[in-house]
Short mmCIF file of C-alpha atoms in Angstrom, two decimals:
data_model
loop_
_atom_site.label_atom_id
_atom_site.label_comp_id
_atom_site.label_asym_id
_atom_site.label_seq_id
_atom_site.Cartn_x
_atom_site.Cartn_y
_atom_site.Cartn_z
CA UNK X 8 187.42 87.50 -119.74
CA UNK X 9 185.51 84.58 -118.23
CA UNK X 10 182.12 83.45 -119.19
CA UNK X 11 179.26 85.12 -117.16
CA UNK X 12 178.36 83.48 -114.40
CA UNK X 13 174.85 80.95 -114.28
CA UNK X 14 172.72 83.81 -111.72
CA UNK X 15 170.44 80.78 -111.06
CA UNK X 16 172.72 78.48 -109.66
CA UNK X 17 174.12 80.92 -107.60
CA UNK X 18 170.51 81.85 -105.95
CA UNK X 19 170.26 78.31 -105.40
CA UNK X 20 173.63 78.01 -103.96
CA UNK X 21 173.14 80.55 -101.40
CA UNK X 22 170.21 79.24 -100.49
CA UNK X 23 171.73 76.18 -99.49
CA UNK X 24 174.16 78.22 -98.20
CA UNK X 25 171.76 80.65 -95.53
CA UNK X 26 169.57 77.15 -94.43
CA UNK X 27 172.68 76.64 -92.79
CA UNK X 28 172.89 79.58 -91.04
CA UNK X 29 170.58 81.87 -89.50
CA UNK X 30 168.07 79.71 -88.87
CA UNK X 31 170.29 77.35 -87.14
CA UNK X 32 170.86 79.66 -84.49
CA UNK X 33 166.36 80.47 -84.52
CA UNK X 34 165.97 76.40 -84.11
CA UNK X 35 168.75 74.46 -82.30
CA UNK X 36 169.03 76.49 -78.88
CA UNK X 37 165.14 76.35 -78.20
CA UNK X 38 165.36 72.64 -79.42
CA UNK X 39 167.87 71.79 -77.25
CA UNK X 40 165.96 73.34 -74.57
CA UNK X 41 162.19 71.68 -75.14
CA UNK X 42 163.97 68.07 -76.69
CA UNK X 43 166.30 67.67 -73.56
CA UNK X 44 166.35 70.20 -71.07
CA UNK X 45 169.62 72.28 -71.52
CA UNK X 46 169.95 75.50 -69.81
CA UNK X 47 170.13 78.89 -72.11
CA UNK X 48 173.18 79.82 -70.61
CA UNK X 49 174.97 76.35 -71.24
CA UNK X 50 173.95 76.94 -74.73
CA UNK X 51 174.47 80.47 -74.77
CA UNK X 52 178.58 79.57 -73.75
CA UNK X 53 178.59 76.98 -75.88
CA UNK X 54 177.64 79.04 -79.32
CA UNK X 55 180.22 81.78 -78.18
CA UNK X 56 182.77 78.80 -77.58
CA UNK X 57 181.89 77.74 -81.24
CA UNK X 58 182.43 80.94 -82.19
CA UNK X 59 185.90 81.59 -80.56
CA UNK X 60 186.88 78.65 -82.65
CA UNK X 61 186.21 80.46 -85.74
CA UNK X 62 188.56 83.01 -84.46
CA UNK X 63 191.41 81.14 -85.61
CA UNK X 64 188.90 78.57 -87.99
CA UNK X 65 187.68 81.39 -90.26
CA UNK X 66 191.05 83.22 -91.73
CA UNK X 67 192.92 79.87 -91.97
CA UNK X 68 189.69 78.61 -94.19
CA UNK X 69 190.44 81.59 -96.06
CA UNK X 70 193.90 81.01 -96.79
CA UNK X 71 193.35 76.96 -97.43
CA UNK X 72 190.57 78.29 -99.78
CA UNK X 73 193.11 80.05 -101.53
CA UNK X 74 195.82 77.91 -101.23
CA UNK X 75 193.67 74.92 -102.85
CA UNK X 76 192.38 76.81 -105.32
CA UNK X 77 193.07 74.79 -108.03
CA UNK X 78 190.79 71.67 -106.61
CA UNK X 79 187.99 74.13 -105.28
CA UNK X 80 185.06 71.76 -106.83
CA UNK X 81 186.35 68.48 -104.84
CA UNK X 82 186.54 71.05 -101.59
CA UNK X 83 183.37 72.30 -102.18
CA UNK X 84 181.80 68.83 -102.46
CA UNK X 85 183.51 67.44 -99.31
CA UNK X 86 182.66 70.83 -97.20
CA UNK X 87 178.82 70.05 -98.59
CA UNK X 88 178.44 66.75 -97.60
CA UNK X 89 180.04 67.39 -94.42
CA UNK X 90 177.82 70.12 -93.46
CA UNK X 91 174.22 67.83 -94.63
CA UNK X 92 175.45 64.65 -92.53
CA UNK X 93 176.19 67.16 -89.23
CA UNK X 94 172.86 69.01 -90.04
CA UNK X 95 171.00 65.46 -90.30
CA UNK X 96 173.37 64.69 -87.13
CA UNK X 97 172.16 67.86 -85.18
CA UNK X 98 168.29 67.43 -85.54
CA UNK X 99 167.30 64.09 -86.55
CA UNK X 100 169.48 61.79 -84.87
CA UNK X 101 169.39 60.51 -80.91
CA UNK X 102 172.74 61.95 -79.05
CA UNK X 103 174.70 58.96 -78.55
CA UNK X 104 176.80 61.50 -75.94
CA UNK X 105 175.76 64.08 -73.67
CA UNK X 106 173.22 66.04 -75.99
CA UNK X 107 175.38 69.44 -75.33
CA UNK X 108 178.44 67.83 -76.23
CA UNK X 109 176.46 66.17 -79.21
CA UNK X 110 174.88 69.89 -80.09
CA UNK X 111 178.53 71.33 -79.97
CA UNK X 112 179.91 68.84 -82.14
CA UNK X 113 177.63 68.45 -84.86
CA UNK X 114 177.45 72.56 -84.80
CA UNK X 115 181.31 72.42 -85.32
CA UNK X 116 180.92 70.32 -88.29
CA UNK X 117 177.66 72.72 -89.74
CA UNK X 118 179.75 76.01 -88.39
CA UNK X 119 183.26 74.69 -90.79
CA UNK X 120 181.19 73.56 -93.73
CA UNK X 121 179.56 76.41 -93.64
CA UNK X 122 182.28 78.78 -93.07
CA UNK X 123 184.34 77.19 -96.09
CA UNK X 124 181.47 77.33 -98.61
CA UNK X 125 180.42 80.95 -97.50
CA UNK X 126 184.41 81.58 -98.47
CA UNK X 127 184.55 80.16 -101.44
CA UNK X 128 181.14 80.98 -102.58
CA UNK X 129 181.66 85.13 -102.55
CA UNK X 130 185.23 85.12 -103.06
CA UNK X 131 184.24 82.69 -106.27
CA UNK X 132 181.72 86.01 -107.50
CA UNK X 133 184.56 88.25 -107.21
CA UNK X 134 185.42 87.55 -110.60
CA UNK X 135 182.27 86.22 -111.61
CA UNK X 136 180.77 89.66 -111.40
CA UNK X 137 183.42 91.34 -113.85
CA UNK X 138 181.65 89.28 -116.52
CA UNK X 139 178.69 91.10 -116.32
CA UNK X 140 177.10 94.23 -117.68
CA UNK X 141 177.92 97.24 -116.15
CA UNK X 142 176.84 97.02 -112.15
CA UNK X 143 178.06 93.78 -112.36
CA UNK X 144 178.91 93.60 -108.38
CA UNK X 145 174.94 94.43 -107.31
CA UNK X 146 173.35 91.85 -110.20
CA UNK X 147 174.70 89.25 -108.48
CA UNK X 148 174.68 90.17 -105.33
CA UNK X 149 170.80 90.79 -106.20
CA UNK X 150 170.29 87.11 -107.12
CA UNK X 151 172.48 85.75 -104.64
CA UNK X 152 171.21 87.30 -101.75
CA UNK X 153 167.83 86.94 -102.72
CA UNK X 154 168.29 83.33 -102.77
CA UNK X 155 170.09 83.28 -99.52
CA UNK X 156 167.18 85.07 -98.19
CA UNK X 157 164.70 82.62 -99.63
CA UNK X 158 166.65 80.19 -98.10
CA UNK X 159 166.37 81.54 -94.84
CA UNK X 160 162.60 81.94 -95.77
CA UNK X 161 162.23 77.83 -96.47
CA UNK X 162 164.74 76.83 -93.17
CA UNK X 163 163.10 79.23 -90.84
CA UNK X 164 159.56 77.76 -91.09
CA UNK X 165 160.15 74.43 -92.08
CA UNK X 166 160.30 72.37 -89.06
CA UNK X 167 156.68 73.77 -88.88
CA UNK X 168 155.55 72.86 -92.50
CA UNK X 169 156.85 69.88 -92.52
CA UNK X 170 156.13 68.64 -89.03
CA UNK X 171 159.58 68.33 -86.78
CA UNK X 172 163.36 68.65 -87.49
CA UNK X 173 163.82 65.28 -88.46
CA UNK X 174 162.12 66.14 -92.21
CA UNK X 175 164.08 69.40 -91.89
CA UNK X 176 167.25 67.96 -91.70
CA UNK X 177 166.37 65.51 -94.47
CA UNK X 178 165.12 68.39 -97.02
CA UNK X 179 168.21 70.15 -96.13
CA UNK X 180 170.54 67.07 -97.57
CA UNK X 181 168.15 66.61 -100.56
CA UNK X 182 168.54 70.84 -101.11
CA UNK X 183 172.43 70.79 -101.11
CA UNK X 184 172.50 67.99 -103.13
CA UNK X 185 170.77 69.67 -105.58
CA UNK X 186 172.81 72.94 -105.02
CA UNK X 187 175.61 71.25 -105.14
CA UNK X 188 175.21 69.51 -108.35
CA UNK X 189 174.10 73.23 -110.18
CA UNK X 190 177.49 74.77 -109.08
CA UNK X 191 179.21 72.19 -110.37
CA UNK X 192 181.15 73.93 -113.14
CA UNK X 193 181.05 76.99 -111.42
CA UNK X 194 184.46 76.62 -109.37
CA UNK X 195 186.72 75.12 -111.91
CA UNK X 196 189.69 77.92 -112.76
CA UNK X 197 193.76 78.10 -112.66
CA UNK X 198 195.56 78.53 -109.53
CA UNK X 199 196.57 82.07 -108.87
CA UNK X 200 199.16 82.96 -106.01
CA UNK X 201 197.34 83.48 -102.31
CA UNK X 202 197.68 87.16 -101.26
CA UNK X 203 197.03 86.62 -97.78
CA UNK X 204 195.03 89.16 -95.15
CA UNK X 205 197.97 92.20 -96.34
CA UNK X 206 196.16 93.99 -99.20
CA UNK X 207 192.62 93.42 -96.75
CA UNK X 208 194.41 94.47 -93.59
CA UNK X 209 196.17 97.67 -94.97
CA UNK X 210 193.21 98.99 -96.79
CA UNK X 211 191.42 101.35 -94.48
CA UNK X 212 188.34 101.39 -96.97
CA UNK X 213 188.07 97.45 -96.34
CA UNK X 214 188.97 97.17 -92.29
CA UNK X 215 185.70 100.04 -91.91
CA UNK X 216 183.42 98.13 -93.95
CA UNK X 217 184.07 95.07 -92.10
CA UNK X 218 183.80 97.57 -88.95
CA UNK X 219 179.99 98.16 -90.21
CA UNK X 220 179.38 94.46 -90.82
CA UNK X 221 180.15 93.80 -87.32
CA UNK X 222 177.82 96.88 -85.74
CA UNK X 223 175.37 96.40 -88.52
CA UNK X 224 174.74 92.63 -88.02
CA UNK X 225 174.60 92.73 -84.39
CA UNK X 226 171.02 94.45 -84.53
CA UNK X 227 169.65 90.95 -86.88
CA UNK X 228 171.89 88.68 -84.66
CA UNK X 229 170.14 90.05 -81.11
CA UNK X 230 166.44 90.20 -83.31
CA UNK X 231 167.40 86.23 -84.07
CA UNK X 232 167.86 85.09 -81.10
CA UNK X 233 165.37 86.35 -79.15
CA UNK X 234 162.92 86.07 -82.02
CA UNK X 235 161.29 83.01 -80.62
CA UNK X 236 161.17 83.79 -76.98
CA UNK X 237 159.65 87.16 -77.81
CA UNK X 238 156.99 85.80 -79.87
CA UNK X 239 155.84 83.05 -77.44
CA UNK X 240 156.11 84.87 -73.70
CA UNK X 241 155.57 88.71 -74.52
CA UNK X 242 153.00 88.84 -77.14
CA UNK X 243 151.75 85.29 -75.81
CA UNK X 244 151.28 83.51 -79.04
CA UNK X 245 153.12 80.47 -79.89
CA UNK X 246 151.51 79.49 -82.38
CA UNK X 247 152.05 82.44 -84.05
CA UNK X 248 156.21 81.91 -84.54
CA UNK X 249 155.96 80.58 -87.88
CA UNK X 250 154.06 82.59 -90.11
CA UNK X 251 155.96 85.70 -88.49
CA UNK X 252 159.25 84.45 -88.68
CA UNK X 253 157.98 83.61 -92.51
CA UNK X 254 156.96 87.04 -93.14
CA UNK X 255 159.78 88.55 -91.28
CA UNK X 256 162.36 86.57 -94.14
CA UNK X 257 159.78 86.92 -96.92
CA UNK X 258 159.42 90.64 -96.64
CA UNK X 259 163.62 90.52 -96.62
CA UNK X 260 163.46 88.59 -99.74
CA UNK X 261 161.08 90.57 -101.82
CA UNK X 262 162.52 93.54 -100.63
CA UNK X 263 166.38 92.85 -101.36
CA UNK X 264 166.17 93.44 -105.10
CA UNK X 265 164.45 96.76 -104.61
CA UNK X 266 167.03 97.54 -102.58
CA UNK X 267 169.43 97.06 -104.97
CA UNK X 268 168.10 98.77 -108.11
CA UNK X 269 167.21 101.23 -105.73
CA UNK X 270 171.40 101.60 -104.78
CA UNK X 271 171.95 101.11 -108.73
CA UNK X 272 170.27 104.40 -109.15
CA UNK X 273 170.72 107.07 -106.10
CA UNK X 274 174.21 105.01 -104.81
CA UNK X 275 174.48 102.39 -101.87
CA UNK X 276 175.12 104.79 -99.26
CA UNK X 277 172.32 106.34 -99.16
CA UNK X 278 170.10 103.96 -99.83
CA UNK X 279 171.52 101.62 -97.43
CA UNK X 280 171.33 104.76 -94.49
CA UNK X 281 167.39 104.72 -95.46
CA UNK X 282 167.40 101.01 -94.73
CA UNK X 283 168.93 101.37 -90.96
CA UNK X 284 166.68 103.92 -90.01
CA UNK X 285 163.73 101.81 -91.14
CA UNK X 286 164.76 99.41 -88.72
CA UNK X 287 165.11 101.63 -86.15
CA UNK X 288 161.50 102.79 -86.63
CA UNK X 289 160.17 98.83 -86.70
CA UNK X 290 162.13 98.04 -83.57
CA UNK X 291 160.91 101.12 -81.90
CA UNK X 292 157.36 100.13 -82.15
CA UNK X 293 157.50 96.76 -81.21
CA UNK X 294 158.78 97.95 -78.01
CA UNK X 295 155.37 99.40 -77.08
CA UNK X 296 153.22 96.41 -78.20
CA UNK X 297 152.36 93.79 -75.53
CA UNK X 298 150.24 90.54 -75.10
CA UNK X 299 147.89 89.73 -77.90
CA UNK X 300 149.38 92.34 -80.56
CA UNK X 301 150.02 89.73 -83.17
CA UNK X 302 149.10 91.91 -86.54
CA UNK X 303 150.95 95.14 -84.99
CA UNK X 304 154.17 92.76 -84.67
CA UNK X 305 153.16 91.41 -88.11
CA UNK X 306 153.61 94.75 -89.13
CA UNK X 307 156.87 95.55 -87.59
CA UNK X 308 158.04 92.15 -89.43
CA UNK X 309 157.42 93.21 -92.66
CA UNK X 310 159.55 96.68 -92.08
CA UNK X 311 162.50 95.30 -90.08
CA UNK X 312 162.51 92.12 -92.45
CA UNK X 313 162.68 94.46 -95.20
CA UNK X 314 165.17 96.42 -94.10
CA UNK X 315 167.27 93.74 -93.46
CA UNK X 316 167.32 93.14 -97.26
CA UNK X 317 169.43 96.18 -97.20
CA UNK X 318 171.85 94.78 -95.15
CA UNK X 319 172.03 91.32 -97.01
CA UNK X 320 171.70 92.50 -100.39
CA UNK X 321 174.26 95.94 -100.18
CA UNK X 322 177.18 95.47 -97.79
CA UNK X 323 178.29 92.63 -99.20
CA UNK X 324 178.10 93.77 -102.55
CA UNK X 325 180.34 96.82 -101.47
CA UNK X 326 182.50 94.43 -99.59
CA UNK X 327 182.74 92.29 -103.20
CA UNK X 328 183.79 95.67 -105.17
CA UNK X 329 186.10 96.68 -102.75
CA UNK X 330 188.10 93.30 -103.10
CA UNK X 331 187.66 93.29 -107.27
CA UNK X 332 189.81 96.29 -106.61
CA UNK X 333 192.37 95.22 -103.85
CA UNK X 334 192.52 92.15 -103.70
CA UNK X 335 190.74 89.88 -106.58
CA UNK X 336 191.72 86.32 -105.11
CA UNK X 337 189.37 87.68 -101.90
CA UNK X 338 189.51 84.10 -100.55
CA UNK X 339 191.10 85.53 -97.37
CA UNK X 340 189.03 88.88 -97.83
CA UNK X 341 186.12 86.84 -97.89
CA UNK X 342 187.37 84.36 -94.16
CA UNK X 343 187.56 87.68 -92.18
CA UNK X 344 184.26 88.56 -93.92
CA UNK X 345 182.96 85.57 -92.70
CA UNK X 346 184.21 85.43 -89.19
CA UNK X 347 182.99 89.21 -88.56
CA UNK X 348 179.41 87.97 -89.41
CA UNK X 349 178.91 85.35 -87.62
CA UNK X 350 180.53 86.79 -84.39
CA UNK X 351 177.56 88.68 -83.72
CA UNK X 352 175.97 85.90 -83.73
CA UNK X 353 177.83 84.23 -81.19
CA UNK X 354 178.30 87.73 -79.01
CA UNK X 355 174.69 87.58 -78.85
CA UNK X 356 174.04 84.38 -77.55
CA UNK X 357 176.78 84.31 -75.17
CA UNK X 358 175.42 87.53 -73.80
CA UNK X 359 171.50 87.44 -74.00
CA UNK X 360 170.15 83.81 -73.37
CA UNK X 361 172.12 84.28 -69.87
CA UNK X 362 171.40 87.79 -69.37
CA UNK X 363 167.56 86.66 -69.90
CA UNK X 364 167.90 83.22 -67.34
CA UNK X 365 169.72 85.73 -64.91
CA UNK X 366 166.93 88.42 -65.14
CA UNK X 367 163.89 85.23 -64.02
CA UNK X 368 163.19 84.47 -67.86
CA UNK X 369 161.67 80.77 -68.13
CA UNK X 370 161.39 79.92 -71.60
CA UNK X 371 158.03 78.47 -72.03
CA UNK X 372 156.69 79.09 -68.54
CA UNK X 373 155.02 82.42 -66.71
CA UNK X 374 157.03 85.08 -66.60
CA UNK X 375 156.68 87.68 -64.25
CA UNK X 376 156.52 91.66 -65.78
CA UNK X 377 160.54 92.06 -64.94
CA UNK X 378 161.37 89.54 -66.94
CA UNK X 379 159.36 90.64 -70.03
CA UNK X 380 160.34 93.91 -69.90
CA UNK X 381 163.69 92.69 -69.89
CA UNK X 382 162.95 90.78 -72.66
CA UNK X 383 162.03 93.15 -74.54
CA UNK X 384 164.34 95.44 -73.91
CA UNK X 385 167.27 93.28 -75.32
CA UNK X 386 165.13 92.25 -78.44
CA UNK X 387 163.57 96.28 -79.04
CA UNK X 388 166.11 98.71 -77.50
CA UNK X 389 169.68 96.94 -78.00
CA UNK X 390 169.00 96.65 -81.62
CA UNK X 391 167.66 100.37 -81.99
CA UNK X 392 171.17 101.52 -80.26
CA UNK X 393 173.63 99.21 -82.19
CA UNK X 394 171.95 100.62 -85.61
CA UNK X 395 172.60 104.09 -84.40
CA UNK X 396 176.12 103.31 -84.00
CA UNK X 397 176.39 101.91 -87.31
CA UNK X 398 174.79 104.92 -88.91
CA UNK X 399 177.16 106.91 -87.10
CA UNK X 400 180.02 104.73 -88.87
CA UNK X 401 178.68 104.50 -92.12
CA UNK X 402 177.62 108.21 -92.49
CA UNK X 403 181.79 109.01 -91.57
CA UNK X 404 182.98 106.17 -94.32
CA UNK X 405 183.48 106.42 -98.03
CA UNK X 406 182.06 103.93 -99.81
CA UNK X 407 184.13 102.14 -102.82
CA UNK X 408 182.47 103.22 -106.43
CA UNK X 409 181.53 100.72 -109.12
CA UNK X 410 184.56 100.72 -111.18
CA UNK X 411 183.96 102.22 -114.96
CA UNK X 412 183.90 100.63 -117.22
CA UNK X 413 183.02 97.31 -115.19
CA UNK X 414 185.00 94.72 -117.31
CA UNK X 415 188.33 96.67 -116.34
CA UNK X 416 187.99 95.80 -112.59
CA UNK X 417 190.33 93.41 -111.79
CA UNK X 418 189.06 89.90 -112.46
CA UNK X 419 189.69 85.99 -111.26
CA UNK X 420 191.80 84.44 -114.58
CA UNK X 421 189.85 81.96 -116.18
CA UNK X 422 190.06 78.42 -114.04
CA UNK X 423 188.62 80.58 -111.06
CA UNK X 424 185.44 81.66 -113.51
CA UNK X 425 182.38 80.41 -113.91
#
C-alpha cells in the first residue's frame, strides 16, 4: 500500500495545471484580436488545427507517459518548464514571426505541456486515491478540482488585477515553479508494464463516460468562448468582464466540494443530473436579459459557475474509479480523457468565432440586433441543448460504484505512489 497522497500539493498542482487551460482559450483569441488585428475565424481554424493535432498528440502522450514511467519526475519537470517559457512566449513577448503563426506555435508548446501533465497528473491519483479512507476517488478529486478551479479563478482575472498579460505570464512561471517543486516526490514509483487503450477501449462503462465528457463539456467550452464577447456587446459592459468571469469560477470553486460530499452521500448520478439541469435553468435566463442587466447576469454566473463544479469535481472522479478498476496504469485512460476534453474546446472555436464574423458580429464595435441575437443564441441556447443531450446519456448509463472496501481497488505499486 503506498503512502497517502500530500492533498495540498495536488490542489496546487492542478492549479497550475487549469491556468493553463481554460482561461487560455477566455484570453489569447480576443488578445490576438485587440494586440494585432487577427480575424476570429483565422483564430477560430487555427485552435481547431491545434486541436486536430492532439488527435494523434494526446493518446501517444498517453502511452509515452506510460512507457516512461519510471523517470515521470524528470518528464514532469521538462513538460513544466516547457509549458511557462511558451506561456511567457504567448503573452509577453513581441512575435518575431507573423503573430498567428507566433500564437499557433507558442499554443502548441502550452497545448503539449499541458496535455502531458494533465496525463500524468490524474493517471498519477489513480493509485494515489487507494491510499485513502474509504471514498478515496471523490477526496481527491475534491481537493484537486477545487484547486484547478481556483486556478482558473486566479488566470481568468488576472491580466485585469495585475494590469496586462505580460505580469500574467510572469505569475504563471513563478506559480509552476512553485507547483512544481511541491509535487516533487509525488511521481517517483517502479515501472509497471503499459496496457495500452485495450482494457479503456473494450470497456463499454469507460467509452460512455468519455461519451458524456465530450457532450457535457461542450456546454462550458461554447459558455468560454463567447464569455467575453457576450459580456462586452450584449449586455454592453466591458468593464464588467472581470469580476463576472471571477464570480462565474469562484462560485465553481466553492461549490465543487459541496458537490462532492453531496455525491458521497445520495451517489454521483444523481447529484451530478441536479447539476445539468441547474445549468440549463442559468443559461435559460440569460437568454432573456439584454443591455445593462449586469446583476441579473451576475446571478446567472453564480448558478451556471456552480454547476459547473459538478462537472469538474464528479466526472472525473467517476472516470478515476472506473480506471482503479480496469485499468490502474490509466496513463493511456487518462490521454483519451484528455483529448475528449479539450476537443470541445477546439469544436467550439472552429465553429462559433466564424459562425459569429459570418452572422455581422464586430468584436468591439456596434453591432446591429441580428448579430446579438445571434450571439446570444450560440452562448444561451446551444449550451441549454447540448446539456439536454447529455442528460439524456447520462440518465441511460450506469455509473461505476466506489469499490468496498476502498484499499482493495486495484492500486499503482509503490514507485508510481505518492
Amino acid at each position: 500500500m503506498s503512502a497517502a497522497p500530500r492533498l495540498p500539493a495536488y490542489s496546487l498542482f492542478a492549479a497550475y495545471l487549469a491556468a493553463a487551460g481554460l482561461p487560455i482559450y477566455i484570453h489569447a483569441p480576443k488578445f490576438y484580436v485587440d494586440e494585432y488585428g487577427v480575424s476570429l475565424t483565422l483564430l477560430g481554424t487555427v485552435l481547431f488545427g491545434l486541436r486536430l493535432v492532439d488527435v494523434v498528440q494526446d493518446p501517444l502522450l498517453g502511452r509515452f507517459a506510460a512507457h516512461t514511467r519510471a523517470y515521470r519526475g524528470t518528464t514532469v519537470l521538462i513538460a513544466g518548464a516547457a509549458m511557462a517559457a511558451a506561456m511567457l512566449g504567448l503573452f509577453a513577448a513581441s512575435p518575431p514571426i507573423a503573430p498567428i503563426w507566433w500564437f499557433a506555435l507558442m499554443l502548441t508548446v502550452v497545448f503539449s505541456g499541458f496535455s502531458y501533465l494533465t496525463i500524468c497528473f490524474y493517471s498519477q491519483g489513480v493509485g494515489s486515491a487507494g491510499s485513502l479512507a474509504s471514498g478515496g476517488h471523490l477526496r481527491l478529486a475534491r481537493w484537486r478540482e477545487t484547486g484547478a478551479l481556483l486556478g482558473i479563478c486566479a488566470a481568468s482575472v488576472a491580466p485585469i488585477v495585475l494590469g496586462g498579460f505580460t505580469p500574467f505570464a510572469v505569475g504563471f512561471a513563478a506559480l509552476g515553479a512553485v507547483a512544481l517543486w511541491a509535487m516533487r516526490r509525488q511521481w517517483s514509483g517502479t515501472a509497471i508494464p503499459p496496457e495500452g487503450f485495450g482494457p479503456v477501449l473494450r470497456d463499454a462503462t469507460s467509452r460512455r463516460l468519455l461519451l458524456i465528457a465530450l457532450v457535457n463539456a461542450a456546454p462550458v467550452a461554447v459558455s468560454s468562448t463567447l464569455f467575453l464577447f457576450f459580456v462586452e456587446s450584449r449586455l454592453g459592459a466591458p468593464t464588467w468582464q472581470g469580476p463576472l468571469l471571477l464570480l462565474f469560477f469562484l462560485s465553481a470553486a466553492l461549490a465543487a466540494p459541496v458537490w462532492s460530499r453531496a455525491a458521497e452521500r445520495w451517489g454521483a448520478q444523481p447529484v451530478l443530473l441536479s447539476a445539468m439541469v441547474l445549468a440549463i435553468a442559468a443559461f435559460g435566463w440569460a437568454a432573456l436579459l439584454g443591455t445593462g442587466d449586469v446583476w441579473a447576469f451576475a446571478a446567472v454566473c453564480a448558478l451556471s459557475g456552480a454547476a459547473v463544479g459538478a462537472d469538474m469535481t464528479l466526472l472525473p472522479a467517476i472516470f478515476a474509479r472506473r480506471m482503479a478498476q480496469i485499468a490502474p496504469g490509466a496513463s493511456e485512460g487518462f490521454g483519451l480523457w484528455s483529448f475528449v476534453s479539450k476537443l470541445t474546446l477546439a469544436l467550439a472555436a472552429v465553429a462559433l468565432l466564424p459562425t459569429l464574423e459570418a452572422g455581422g458580429f464586430v468584436a468591439g464595435g456596434d453591432n446591429d440586433a441580428a448579430a446579438l441575437t445571434l450571439l446570444t443564441l450560440l452562448y444561451c441556447a446551444l449550451p441549454c441543448v447540448l446539456k439536454l443531450v447529455a442528460i439524456a446519456l447520462l440518465v441511460r448509463t450506469r455509473l461505476p460504484e466506489e469499490p468496498e472496501p476502498l484499499q482493495a481497488a486495484p492500486v499503482l505499486p509503490a514507485r508510481d505512489q505518492a
